[in-house]
């Protein structure tokens, strides 16, 4: 996918998230002031945080559309990774806040025996509003294959589950006359949100460290190179992710008698075969060595061979 097309989808997702969350934040804060509910106010503040995330998404959409320059020869795609990493911390603190508030109520009291209808209304509005935003974010996440839009969609899903947990807690505490269920459910929801934040952080940190846990990419890489006539012993492979695209290094062997022109043509065929086997490739660097040479042994300390894919 071209960077300008991806940037356009990210900006659309950001604009929709910005408008939707701004409306939800205003409505929830107004209901919080009317009902005097701290839970509703917390939900409104969470939506206000989502407005900041949407603004961040818009900024990232503009940054990644910039062409490469001497300071950023690989382009500006990693800005999306950095922003998504920051988003994982925002999601983590939202979950941690919910856990701490729940523990405080469970240990030190403050559990209300009255369930405000305005609190229920706020939760319902949040579920419906966030549901609509989730659909749009998932749509543009598929279109753009953007990590930050995917993370924002996950954030919307977390908000829906959070509001649903509040409804479940309110309902059961009302039916069973056990108000302690409200903070207990909220505690479990908070732990689930923290877990999602940790997974997101791990994935983005892996990318920033040029790591790759998908061994199937190496299988496709070696198979594609081996199918090209004149190529033998593909090795020294490295695959790293730059935002949603792949940067690939590969060493191959060829007959030592071919001309420089033929070697160049061979590398072009290998690159074409790799791009067919692996989608969203940013760049491919191919190093050709004389067939039967032992120079590939020097690459074993950093590159992978077919027998070392994992």
Coordinates of C-alpha atoms in Angstrom, one line a residue:
X1 CA 0.0 0.0 0.0
X2 CA 1.3 3.5 -0.9
X3 CA 2.1 5.7 2.1
X4 CA -0.2 8.5 0.9
X5 CA -3.2 6.1 0.7
X6 CA -2.5 4.6 4.1
X7 CA -2.1 8.1 5.6
X8 CA -5.5 9.1 4.1
X9 CA -7.2 6.2 5.8
X10 CA -5.5 6.9 9.1
X11 CA -6.6 10.5 9.0
X12 CA -10.2 9.5 8.3
X13 CA -10.1 7.1 11.2
X14 CA -8.7 9.8 13.4
X15 CA -11.3 12.4 12.4
X16 CA -14.2 10.0 13.1
X17 CA -12.7 9.0 16.5
X18 CA -12.1 12.6 17.3
X19 CA -15.7 13.7 16.6
X20 CA -17.4 10.6 18.2
X21 CA -15.3 10.7 21.4
X22 CA -15.7 14.5 21.8
X23 CA -19.5 14.1 21.7
X24 CA -19.4 11.1 24.1
X25 CA -17.1 13.0 26.5
X26 CA -19.4 16.0 26.7
X27 CA -22.6 13.9 27.2
X28 CA -21.0 11.7 29.9
X29 CA -19.5 14.7 31.8
X30 CA -22.9 16.4 31.7
X31 CA -24.6 13.3 33.0
X32 CA -21.9 13.0 35.7
X33 CA -22.6 16.5 36.9
X34 CA -26.4 15.9 36.9
X35 CA -26.1 12.6 38.8
X36 CA -23.1 13.4 41.0
X37 CA -21.6 10.0 40.0
X38 CA -17.9 9.7 40.1
X39 CA -18.0 6.5 37.9
X40 CA -19.8 8.4 35.2
X41 CA -17.3 11.3 35.5
X42 CA -14.4 8.8 35.2
X43 CA -16.0 7.4 32.1
X44 CA -16.3 10.9 30.7
X45 CA -12.6 11.6 31.4
X46 CA -11.7 8.3 29.7
X47 CA -13.6 9.6 26.6
X48 CA -11.7 12.8 26.8
X49 CA -8.5 10.8 26.8
X50 CA -9.7 9.1 23.6
X51 CA -10.0 12.6 22.1
X52 CA -6.3 13.1 22.7
X53 CA -5.6 9.6 21.1
X54 CA -7.6 10.7 18.1
X55 CA -5.6 13.9 17.8
X56 CA -2.4 11.8 18.0
X57 CA -3.7 9.5 15.2
X58 CA -4.2 12.6 13.0
X59 CA -0.7 13.8 13.7
X60 CA 0.8 10.4 12.9
X61 CA -1.2 10.2 9.6
X62 CA 0.5 13.4 8.5
X63 CA 4.0 12.3 9.7
X64 CA 4.1 9.0 7.9
X65 CA 3.0 10.5 4.6
X66 CA 6.3 12.5 4.5
X67 CA 8.9 11.2 2.1
X68 CA 12.2 9.8 3.2
X69 CA 15.0 12.3 3.8
X70 CA 18.7 12.2 4.8
X71 CA 17.8 11.9 8.5
X72 CA 15.1 9.2 7.8
X73 CA 16.3 7.1 4.8
X74 CA 13.7 4.4 5.7
X75 CA 10.9 6.9 5.8
X76 CA 8.8 8.0 8.8
X77 CA 6.8 4.8 9.3
X78 CA 8.3 4.1 12.8
X79 CA 6.5 7.2 14.0
X80 CA 3.3 5.1 14.0
X81 CA 5.1 2.4 16.0
X82 CA 6.3 4.9 18.6
X83 CA 2.8 6.4 18.9
X84 CA 1.2 3.0 19.3
X85 CA 3.7 2.2 22.0
X86 CA 2.6 5.4 23.8
X87 CA -1.0 4.4 23.3
X88 CA -0.3 1.1 25.1
X89 CA 0.7 3.1 28.2
X90 CA -2.6 5.2 28.0
X91 CA -4.6 2.0 27.8
X92 CA -2.6 0.5 30.7
X93 CA -3.2 3.5 33.0
X94 CA -6.9 3.5 32.1
X95 CA -7.1 -0.1 33.3
X96 CA -4.9 0.5 36.3
X97 CA -7.1 3.4 37.4
X98 CA -10.2 1.2 37.2
X99 CA -8.5 -1.5 39.2
X100 CA -7.3 0.9 41.9
X101 CA -10.8 2.5 42.2
X102 CA -12.4 -0.9 42.5
X103 CA -9.9 -2.1 45.2
X104 CA -10.5 1.1 47.1
X105 CA -14.2 0.6 47.2
X106 CA -13.9 -3.1 48.1
X107 CA -11.4 -2.5 50.9
X108 CA -12.4 0.8 52.3
X109 CA -16.1 1.0 51.5
X110 CA -17.9 3.6 49.5
X111 CA -20.0 1.0 47.6
X112 CA -23.4 2.6 47.0
X113 CA -26.6 0.8 47.6
X114 CA -28.4 3.1 45.1
X115 CA -28.0 2.5 41.4
X116 CA -28.5 5.8 39.5
X117 CA -30.6 5.6 36.3
X118 CA -28.3 8.3 34.9
X119 CA -25.3 6.0 35.5
X120 CA -27.1 3.3 33.6
X121 CA -28.0 5.7 30.8
X122 CA -24.4 6.8 30.5
X123 CA -23.2 3.2 30.2
X124 CA -25.8 2.5 27.5
X125 CA -24.8 5.6 25.6
X126 CA -21.2 4.7 25.9
X127 CA -21.8 1.1 24.6
X128 CA -23.8 2.4 21.6
X129 CA -21.4 5.2 20.7
X130 CA -18.3 3.2 21.2
X131 CA -19.9 0.4 19.2
X132 CA -20.3 2.7 16.2
X133 CA -16.7 4.0 16.6
X134 CA -15.4 0.4 16.8
X135 CA -17.0 -0.5 13.5
X136 CA -15.4 2.5 11.8
X137 CA -12.0 1.9 13.4
X138 CA -12.0 -1.7 12.4
X139 CA -13.0 -0.8 8.8
X140 CA -10.1 1.7 8.4
X141 CA -7.7 -0.7 10.2
X142 CA -8.4 -3.2 7.5
X143 CA -8.0 -0.6 4.8
X144 CA -4.8 0.8 6.1
X145 CA -3.2 -2.1 8.0
X146 CA -2.2 0.5 10.5
X147 CA -1.0 -0.5 14.0
X148 CA -2.2 2.7 15.6
X149 CA -5.7 2.4 14.1
X150 CA -5.8 -1.3 15.2
X151 CA -4.8 -0.3 18.7
X152 CA -7.4 2.4 18.8
X153 CA -10.0 -0.1 17.7
X154 CA -8.9 -2.3 20.6
X155 CA -9.2 0.7 22.9
X156 CA -12.8 1.1 21.7
X157 CA -13.5 -2.5 22.4
X158 CA -12.0 -2.1 25.9
X159 CA -14.3 0.8 26.5
X160 CA -17.4 -1.2 25.4
X161 CA -16.4 -4.1 27.7
X162 CA -15.8 -1.6 30.5
X163 CA -19.3 -0.1 30.1
X164 CA -20.8 -3.5 29.8
X165 CA -19.1 -4.6 33.0
X166 CA -20.6 -1.6 34.7
X167 CA -24.0 -2.5 33.5
X168 CA -23.6 -6.1 34.6
X169 CA -22.3 -5.0 38.0
X170 CA -25.2 -2.6 38.5
X171 CA -27.8 -5.2 37.3
X172 CA -26.6 -8.0 39.5
X173 CA -26.1 -5.8 42.5
X174 CA -29.7 -4.6 42.1
X175 CA -31.2 -8.0 41.5
X176 CA -29.1 -9.8 44.2
X177 CA -29.1 -6.9 46.6
X178 CA -25.3 -7.2 46.7
X179 CA -23.7 -3.8 45.7
X180 CA -20.2 -5.2 46.2
X181 CA -20.6 -6.9 42.8
X182 CA -20.3 -3.6 41.0
X183 CA -16.6 -2.9 42.0
X184 CA -15.8 -6.6 41.8
X185 CA -16.8 -6.8 38.1
X186 CA -15.0 -3.5 37.4
X187 CA -11.8 -5.0 39.0
X188 CA -11.9 -7.9 36.6
X189 CA -12.5 -5.7 33.6
X190 CA -9.6 -3.5 34.7
X191 CA -7.3 -6.5 34.8
X192 CA -8.4 -7.5 31.3
X193 CA -7.6 -4.0 30.0
X194 CA -4.1 -4.1 31.6
X195 CA -3.5 -7.5 29.9
X196 CA -4.4 -6.1 26.5
X197 CA -2.1 -3.1 27.1
X198 CA 0.8 -5.4 28.0
X199 CA 0.3 -7.4 24.8
X200 CA 0.2 -4.3 22.7
X201 CA 3.4 -3.0 24.4
X202 CA 5.2 -6.3 23.8
X203 CA 4.3 -6.3 20.1
X204 CA 5.4 -2.7 19.5
X205 CA 8.6 -3.2 21.6
X206 CA 9.4 -6.3 19.5
X207 CA 9.1 -4.1 16.3
X208 CA 11.3 -1.3 17.7
X209 CA 14.0 -3.9 18.5
X210 CA 13.7 -5.2 14.9
X211 CA 12.4 -8.5 16.1
X212 CA 10.1 -10.9 14.3
X213 CA 8.2 -13.8 15.8
X214 CA 6.5 -15.0 12.6
X215 CA 8.7 -17.8 11.4
X216 CA 6.4 -18.4 8.4
X217 CA 7.7 -15.3 6.8
X218 CA 11.2 -16.9 6.6
X219 CA 9.6 -20.1 5.2
X220 CA 8.0 -18.1 2.4
X221 CA 11.2 -16.1 1.9
X222 CA 13.5 -19.2 1.5
X223 CA 10.9 -21.0 -0.7
X224 CA 10.5 -18.0 -3.0
X225 CA 14.3 -17.6 -3.4
X226 CA 14.9 -21.3 -4.0
X227 CA 12.3 -21.5 -6.8
X228 CA 14.3 -19.0 -8.9
X229 CA 16.5 -20.8 -11.4
X230 CA 20.2 -20.3 -10.8
X231 CA 19.8 -19.6 -7.0
X232 CA 21.1 -21.9 -4.3
X233 CA 21.6 -21.9 -0.6
X234 CA 19.6 -18.9 0.5
X235 CA 20.8 -17.8 4.0
X236 CA 21.7 -14.9 6.2
X237 CA 18.1 -13.7 6.1
X238 CA 16.8 -10.9 8.3
X239 CA 13.2 -9.6 8.3
X240 CA 12.2 -6.6 10.3
X241 CA 9.0 -4.6 10.4
X242 CA 8.7 -0.9 9.7
X243 CA 5.2 0.1 10.7
X244 CA 3.1 -2.3 8.6
X245 CA 5.7 -3.1 6.0
X246 CA 8.7 -5.5 5.8
X247 CA 12.4 -4.7 5.3
X248 CA 14.2 -7.8 4.1
X249 CA 17.9 -8.8 3.8
X250 CA 18.9 -12.1 2.1
X251 CA 22.2 -13.8 1.0
X252 CA 22.1 -16.2 -1.9
X253 CA 24.7 -18.2 -3.9
X254 CA 25.0 -18.3 -7.7
X255 CA 27.4 -19.7 -10.3
X256 CA 30.8 -17.9 -10.1
X257 CA 31.0 -17.8 -13.9
X258 CA 28.0 -15.6 -14.5
X259 CA 28.5 -11.9 -15.5
X260 CA 27.8 -9.0 -13.3
X261 CA 24.8 -8.2 -15.5
X262 CA 23.4 -11.7 -15.1
X263 CA 23.9 -11.5 -11.4
X264 CA 21.9 -8.3 -11.3
X265 CA 19.2 -9.9 -13.4
X266 CA 19.1 -12.9 -11.0
X267 CA 18.7 -10.6 -8.0
X268 CA 15.8 -8.8 -9.7
X269 CA 14.1 -12.2 -10.3
X270 CA 14.6 -13.1 -6.6
X271 CA 13.2 -9.8 -5.5
X272 CA 10.1 -10.2 -7.7
X273 CA 9.6 -13.7 -6.4
X274 CA 9.8 -12.5 -2.7
X275 CA 7.4 -9.6 -3.3
X276 CA 4.9 -12.2 -4.8
X277 CA 5.3 -14.5 -1.8
X278 CA 5.3 -11.8 0.9
X279 CA 2.9 -8.8 0.8
X280 CA 3.6 -5.2 2.0
X281 CA 7.4 -5.4 1.4
X282 CA 9.1 -2.0 1.8
X283 CA 12.6 -2.9 0.5
X284 CA 14.7 -6.0 -0.2
X285 CA 18.5 -6.2 -0.1
X286 CA 20.1 -9.2 -1.8
X287 CA 23.8 -10.2 -1.5
X288 CA 25.1 -12.7 -4.1
X289 CA 28.0 -15.0 -3.3
X290 CA 29.9 -17.5 -5.5
X291 CA 28.3 -20.9 -5.3
X292 CA 30.2 -23.2 -2.9
X293 CA 31.8 -20.3 -1.1
X294 CA 32.2 -20.5 2.7
X295 CA 31.7 -16.7 3.1
X296 CA 28.1 -17.4 4.2
X297 CA 29.5 -18.7 7.4
X298 CA 30.3 -15.2 8.5
X299 CA 26.5 -14.3 8.3
X300 CA 25.4 -17.0 10.6
X301 CA 26.0 -14.8 13.7
X302 CA 23.2 -12.4 12.6
X303 CA 21.2 -13.9 9.8
X304 CA 18.9 -17.0 9.7
X305 CA 19.2 -20.0 7.4
X306 CA 16.4 -22.5 6.5
X307 CA 17.5 -24.7 9.4
X308 CA 17.5 -21.8 11.9
X309 CA 14.2 -20.1 11.1
X310 CA 13.0 -20.2 14.7

